[in-house]
Amino acid sequence: MSLFRIERTVPLAPEEVWRRLTDWPAHGRQVPLTRTRVLTPGPNGLGTRFAARTGVGRLSFDDPMEVVRWEPPAPGVPGACRLAKSGRVVLGWALVEVAEAPAGCRVVWTEELAVRGVPRFFDPMLGRAGRVLFGRALDALLRTA
């Protein structure tokens, strides 16, 4: 499995950052060739399931996820959301942490993922690709202007 971490500080309130980062369909709009469907009725919370479908036509795969930890931020209290990935292609987890910071809000996105059939030898490359791809998606979701 490949582990990577992305950190950002943005001039937004933690509650607004949480709202943006837990808008699962918005994630799909930021990742090329991907769309995300929420599979459970709202509102979002513990047990919410969704799937990101990536690819074109028959060259597509689903990345199903479930929220297994849901602790929204509150004044003076950081928030955390953990996702478990259980697909036939992509496995692993992601932890999104949101906390107040002097300049607004600090976000830490930590993810461990594996792609079935890809040898561990490629984990460093997978981690770098994940950091770039998810970093760009995170930047787009947090854009203030």
PDB file of C-alpha atoms in Angstrom:
ATOM      1  CA  MET A   1       0.000   0.000   0.000  1.00  0.00           C
ATOM      2  CA  SER A   2       1.099   3.530  -0.700  1.00  0.00           C
ATOM      3  CA  LEU A   3       0.747   6.184   1.995  1.00  0.00           C
ATOM      4  CA  PHE A   4       0.671   9.899   1.238  1.00  0.00           C
ATOM      5  CA  ARG A   5      -0.269  13.082   3.062  1.00  0.00           C
ATOM      6  CA  ILE A   6      -1.412  16.482   1.812  1.00  0.00           C
ATOM      7  CA  GLU A   7      -1.622  19.601   3.985  1.00  0.00           C
ATOM      8  CA  ARG A   8      -3.223  22.938   3.209  1.00  0.00           C
ATOM      9  CA  THR A   9      -4.083  26.103   5.150  1.00  0.00           C
ATOM     10  CA  VAL A  10      -6.927  28.186   3.732  1.00  0.00           C
ATOM     11  CA  PRO A  11      -8.677  31.415   4.816  1.00  0.00           C
ATOM     12  CA  LEU A  12     -12.007  29.673   5.425  1.00  0.00           C
ATOM     13  CA  ALA A  13     -13.910  28.627   8.533  1.00  0.00           C
ATOM     14  CA  PRO A  14     -13.563  24.948   9.478  1.00  0.00           C
ATOM     15  CA  GLU A  15     -17.322  24.427   9.038  1.00  0.00           C
ATOM     16  CA  GLU A  16     -17.160  25.713   5.452  1.00  0.00           C
ATOM     17  CA  VAL A  17     -14.101  23.557   4.700  1.00  0.00           C
ATOM     18  CA  TRP A  18     -15.926  20.521   6.141  1.00  0.00           C
ATOM     19  CA  ARG A  19     -18.974  21.232   3.992  1.00  0.00           C
ATOM     20  CA  ARG A  20     -16.835  21.428   0.855  1.00  0.00           C
ATOM     21  CA  LEU A  21     -14.733  18.354   1.618  1.00  0.00           C
ATOM     22  CA  THR A  22     -17.724  16.155   2.442  1.00  0.00           C
ATOM     23  CA  ASP A  23     -19.605  17.115  -0.734  1.00  0.00           C
ATOM     24  CA  TRP A  24     -18.813  13.758  -2.331  1.00  0.00           C
ATOM     25  CA  PRO A  25     -20.155  14.552  -5.852  1.00  0.00           C
ATOM     26  CA  ALA A  26     -17.918  17.656  -5.902  1.00  0.00           C
ATOM     27  CA  HIS A  27     -14.855  15.393  -5.570  1.00  0.00           C
ATOM     28  CA  GLY A  28     -15.785  13.632  -8.800  1.00  0.00           C
ATOM     29  CA  ARG A  29     -16.014  16.964 -10.610  1.00  0.00           C
ATOM     30  CA  GLN A  30     -12.390  17.680  -9.681  1.00  0.00           C
ATOM     31  CA  VAL A  31     -10.825  14.360 -10.742  1.00  0.00           C
ATOM     32  CA  PRO A  32     -10.436  13.817 -14.493  1.00  0.00           C
ATOM     33  CA  LEU A  33     -12.790  11.237 -16.064  1.00  0.00           C
ATOM     34  CA  THR A  34     -14.549  10.688 -12.716  1.00  0.00           C
ATOM     35  CA  ARG A  35     -18.054  11.114 -11.399  1.00  0.00           C
ATOM     36  CA  THR A  36     -19.225  10.365  -7.886  1.00  0.00           C
ATOM     37  CA  ARG A  37     -22.639   9.030  -6.822  1.00  0.00           C
ATOM     38  CA  VAL A  38     -23.883   8.957  -3.256  1.00  0.00           C
ATOM     39  CA  LEU A  39     -25.495   5.551  -2.647  1.00  0.00           C
ATOM     40  CA  THR A  40     -27.231   6.221   0.688  1.00  0.00           C
ATOM     41  CA  PRO A  41     -29.881   8.797   1.605  1.00  0.00           C
ATOM     42  CA  GLY A  42     -28.660  12.049   3.186  1.00  0.00           C
ATOM     43  CA  PRO A  43     -27.571  13.766   5.167  1.00  0.00           C
ATOM     44  CA  ASN A  44     -23.901  12.764   5.104  1.00  0.00           C
ATOM     45  CA  GLY A  45     -22.605  11.045   8.208  1.00  0.00           C
ATOM     46  CA  LEU A  46     -21.365   7.787   9.634  1.00  0.00           C
ATOM     47  CA  GLY A  47     -22.303   4.983   7.242  1.00  0.00           C
ATOM     48  CA  THR A  48     -22.703   7.184   4.154  1.00  0.00           C
ATOM     49  CA  ARG A  49     -21.634   5.178   1.104  1.00  0.00           C
ATOM     50  CA  PHE A  50     -20.623   6.563  -2.278  1.00  0.00           C
ATOM     51  CA  ALA A  51     -18.766   5.425  -5.365  1.00  0.00           C
ATOM     52  CA  ALA A  52     -16.387   7.270  -7.655  1.00  0.00           C
ATOM     53  CA  ARG A  53     -16.490   5.882 -11.200  1.00  0.00           C
ATOM     54  CA  THR A  54     -13.349   6.619 -13.180  1.00  0.00           C
ATOM     55  CA  GLY A  55     -12.634   5.937 -16.827  1.00  0.00           C
ATOM     56  CA  VAL A  56     -14.365   5.865 -20.187  1.00  0.00           C
ATOM     57  CA  GLY A  57     -16.798   3.178 -21.300  1.00  0.00           C
ATOM     58  CA  ARG A  58     -15.561  -0.350 -20.675  1.00  0.00           C
ATOM     59  CA  LEU A  59     -12.246   1.023 -19.442  1.00  0.00           C
ATOM     60  CA  SER A  60     -13.880   2.176 -16.179  1.00  0.00           C
ATOM     61  CA  PHE A  61     -13.860   1.053 -12.577  1.00  0.00           C
ATOM     62  CA  ASP A  62     -15.727   1.907  -9.397  1.00  0.00           C
ATOM     63  CA  ASP A  63     -14.039   3.074  -6.215  1.00  0.00           C
ATOM     64  CA  PRO A  64     -16.705   2.439  -3.530  1.00  0.00           C
ATOM     65  CA  MET A  65     -16.196   4.127  -0.161  1.00  0.00           C
ATOM     66  CA  GLU A  66     -17.938   4.284   3.191  1.00  0.00           C
ATOM     67  CA  VAL A  67     -17.688   6.896   5.929  1.00  0.00           C
ATOM     68  CA  VAL A  68     -16.457   4.971   8.987  1.00  0.00           C
ATOM     69  CA  ARG A  69     -15.651   7.985  11.172  1.00  0.00           C
ATOM     70  CA  TRP A  70     -17.647  11.228  11.213  1.00  0.00           C
ATOM     71  CA  GLU A  71     -16.690  13.984  13.627  1.00  0.00           C
ATOM     72  CA  PRO A  72     -17.620  17.410  12.197  1.00  0.00           C
ATOM     73  CA  PRO A  73     -15.623  20.388  13.487  1.00  0.00           C
ATOM     74  CA  ALA A  74     -17.133  22.655  16.125  1.00  0.00           C
ATOM     75  CA  PRO A  75     -15.790  25.879  17.635  1.00  0.00           C
ATOM     76  CA  GLY A  76     -12.464  24.932  19.191  1.00  0.00           C
ATOM     77  CA  VAL A  77     -12.856  21.249  18.248  1.00  0.00           C
ATOM     78  CA  PRO A  78     -11.171  19.750  15.131  1.00  0.00           C
ATOM     79  CA  GLY A  79     -13.104  17.536  12.744  1.00  0.00           C
ATOM     80  CA  ALA A  80     -12.203  14.171  11.228  1.00  0.00           C
ATOM     81  CA  CYS A  81     -13.743  11.985   8.540  1.00  0.00           C
ATOM     82  CA  ARG A  82     -12.353   8.555   7.677  1.00  0.00           C
ATOM     83  CA  LEU A  83     -13.282   6.704   4.501  1.00  0.00           C
ATOM     84  CA  ALA A  84     -12.826   2.990   3.898  1.00  0.00           C
ATOM     85  CA  LYS A  85     -12.255   1.964   0.263  1.00  0.00           C
ATOM     86  CA  SER A  86     -13.544  -1.487  -0.639  1.00  0.00           C
ATOM     87  CA  GLY A  87     -13.425  -1.758  -4.396  1.00  0.00           C
ATOM     88  CA  ARG A  88     -12.316  -4.534  -6.691  1.00  0.00           C
ATOM     89  CA  VAL A  89      -9.602  -2.230  -8.063  1.00  0.00           C
ATOM     90  CA  VAL A  90      -8.771   0.353  -5.372  1.00  0.00           C
ATOM     91  CA  LEU A  91      -8.371  -0.545  -1.699  1.00  0.00           C
ATOM     92  CA  GLY A  92      -7.333   1.451   1.337  1.00  0.00           C
ATOM     93  CA  TRP A  93      -8.540   4.365   3.400  1.00  0.00           C
ATOM     94  CA  ALA A  94      -8.477   8.155   3.635  1.00  0.00           C
ATOM     95  CA  LEU A  95      -8.546  10.399   6.691  1.00  0.00           C
ATOM     96  CA  VAL A  96      -9.557  14.043   6.305  1.00  0.00           C
ATOM     97  CA  GLU A  97      -8.789  16.285   9.273  1.00  0.00           C
ATOM     98  CA  VAL A  98      -9.992  19.878   9.611  1.00  0.00           C
ATOM     99  CA  ALA A  99      -8.845  22.240  12.378  1.00  0.00           C
ATOM    100  CA  GLU A 100      -8.863  25.938  13.168  1.00  0.00           C
ATOM    101  CA  ALA A 101      -5.623  27.716  12.320  1.00  0.00           C
ATOM    102  CA  PRO A 102      -4.442  31.307  12.860  1.00  0.00           C
ATOM    103  CA  ALA A 103      -5.029  32.083   9.172  1.00  0.00           C
ATOM    104  CA  GLY A 104      -8.348  30.208   8.894  1.00  0.00           C
ATOM    105  CA  CYS A 105      -8.340  26.425   8.650  1.00  0.00           C
ATOM    106  CA  ARG A 106      -5.737  23.695   8.346  1.00  0.00           C
ATOM    107  CA  VAL A 107      -6.594  20.570   6.346  1.00  0.00           C
ATOM    108  CA  VAL A 108      -4.640  17.324   6.461  1.00  0.00           C
ATOM    109  CA  TRP A 109      -5.596  14.603   3.980  1.00  0.00           C
ATOM    110  CA  THR A 110      -3.856  11.276   4.652  1.00  0.00           C
ATOM    111  CA  GLU A 111      -4.493   8.329   2.374  1.00  0.00           C
ATOM    112  CA  GLU A 112      -3.264   4.801   2.054  1.00  0.00           C
ATOM    113  CA  LEU A 113      -4.180   3.055  -1.158  1.00  0.00           C
ATOM    114  CA  ALA A 114      -3.403   0.044  -3.224  1.00  0.00           C
ATOM    115  CA  VAL A 115      -4.396  -0.901  -6.732  1.00  0.00           C
ATOM    116  CA  ARG A 116      -5.081  -4.611  -7.176  1.00  0.00           C
ATOM    117  CA  GLY A 117      -2.607  -6.282  -9.475  1.00  0.00           C
ATOM    118  CA  VAL A 118      -0.015  -3.509  -9.145  1.00  0.00           C
ATOM    119  CA  PRO A 119       3.176  -4.816  -7.466  1.00  0.00           C
ATOM    120  CA  ARG A 120       4.406  -3.116  -4.261  1.00  0.00           C
ATOM    121  CA  PHE A 121       7.465  -2.023  -6.242  1.00  0.00           C
ATOM    122  CA  PHE A 122       5.246   0.723  -7.715  1.00  0.00           C
ATOM    123  CA  ASP A 123       4.013   2.049  -4.322  1.00  0.00           C
ATOM    124  CA  PRO A 124       6.322   5.121  -4.365  1.00  0.00           C
ATOM    125  CA  MET A 125       5.088   6.078  -7.845  1.00  0.00           C
ATOM    126  CA  LEU A 126       1.464   5.482  -6.797  1.00  0.00           C
ATOM    127  CA  GLY A 127       2.006   7.709  -3.750  1.00  0.00           C
ATOM    128  CA  ARG A 128       3.439  10.538  -5.853  1.00  0.00           C
ATOM    129  CA  ALA A 129       0.566  10.267  -8.342  1.00  0.00           C
ATOM    130  CA  GLY A 130      -1.964  10.240  -5.488  1.00  0.00           C
ATOM    131  CA  ARG A 131      -0.389  13.306  -3.886  1.00  0.00           C
ATOM    132  CA  VAL A 132      -0.562  15.227  -7.187  1.00  0.00           C
ATOM    133  CA  LEU A 133      -4.070  14.099  -8.167  1.00  0.00           C
ATOM    134  CA  PHE A 134      -5.667  14.523  -4.738  1.00  0.00           C
ATOM    135  CA  GLY A 135      -3.685  17.710  -4.094  1.00  0.00           C
ATOM    136  CA  ARG A 136      -5.169  19.300  -7.206  1.00  0.00           C
ATOM    137  CA  ALA A 137      -8.668  18.125  -6.281  1.00  0.00           C
ATOM    138  CA  LEU A 138      -8.228  19.449  -2.738  1.00  0.00           C
ATOM    139  CA  ASP A 139      -7.008  22.817  -4.047  1.00  0.00           C
ATOM    140  CA  ALA A 140     -10.036  23.085  -6.354  1.00  0.00           C
ATOM    141  CA  LEU A 141     -12.479  22.183  -3.577  1.00  0.00           C
ATOM    142  CA  LEU A 142     -10.922  24.768  -1.261  1.00  0.00           C
ATOM    143  CA  ARG A 143     -10.533  27.560  -3.822  1.00  0.00           C
ATOM    144  CA  THR A 144     -11.779  30.823  -2.266  1.00  0.00           C
ATOM    145  CA  ALA A 145     -12.126  32.993  -5.355  1.00  0.00           C
TER     146      ALA A 145
END
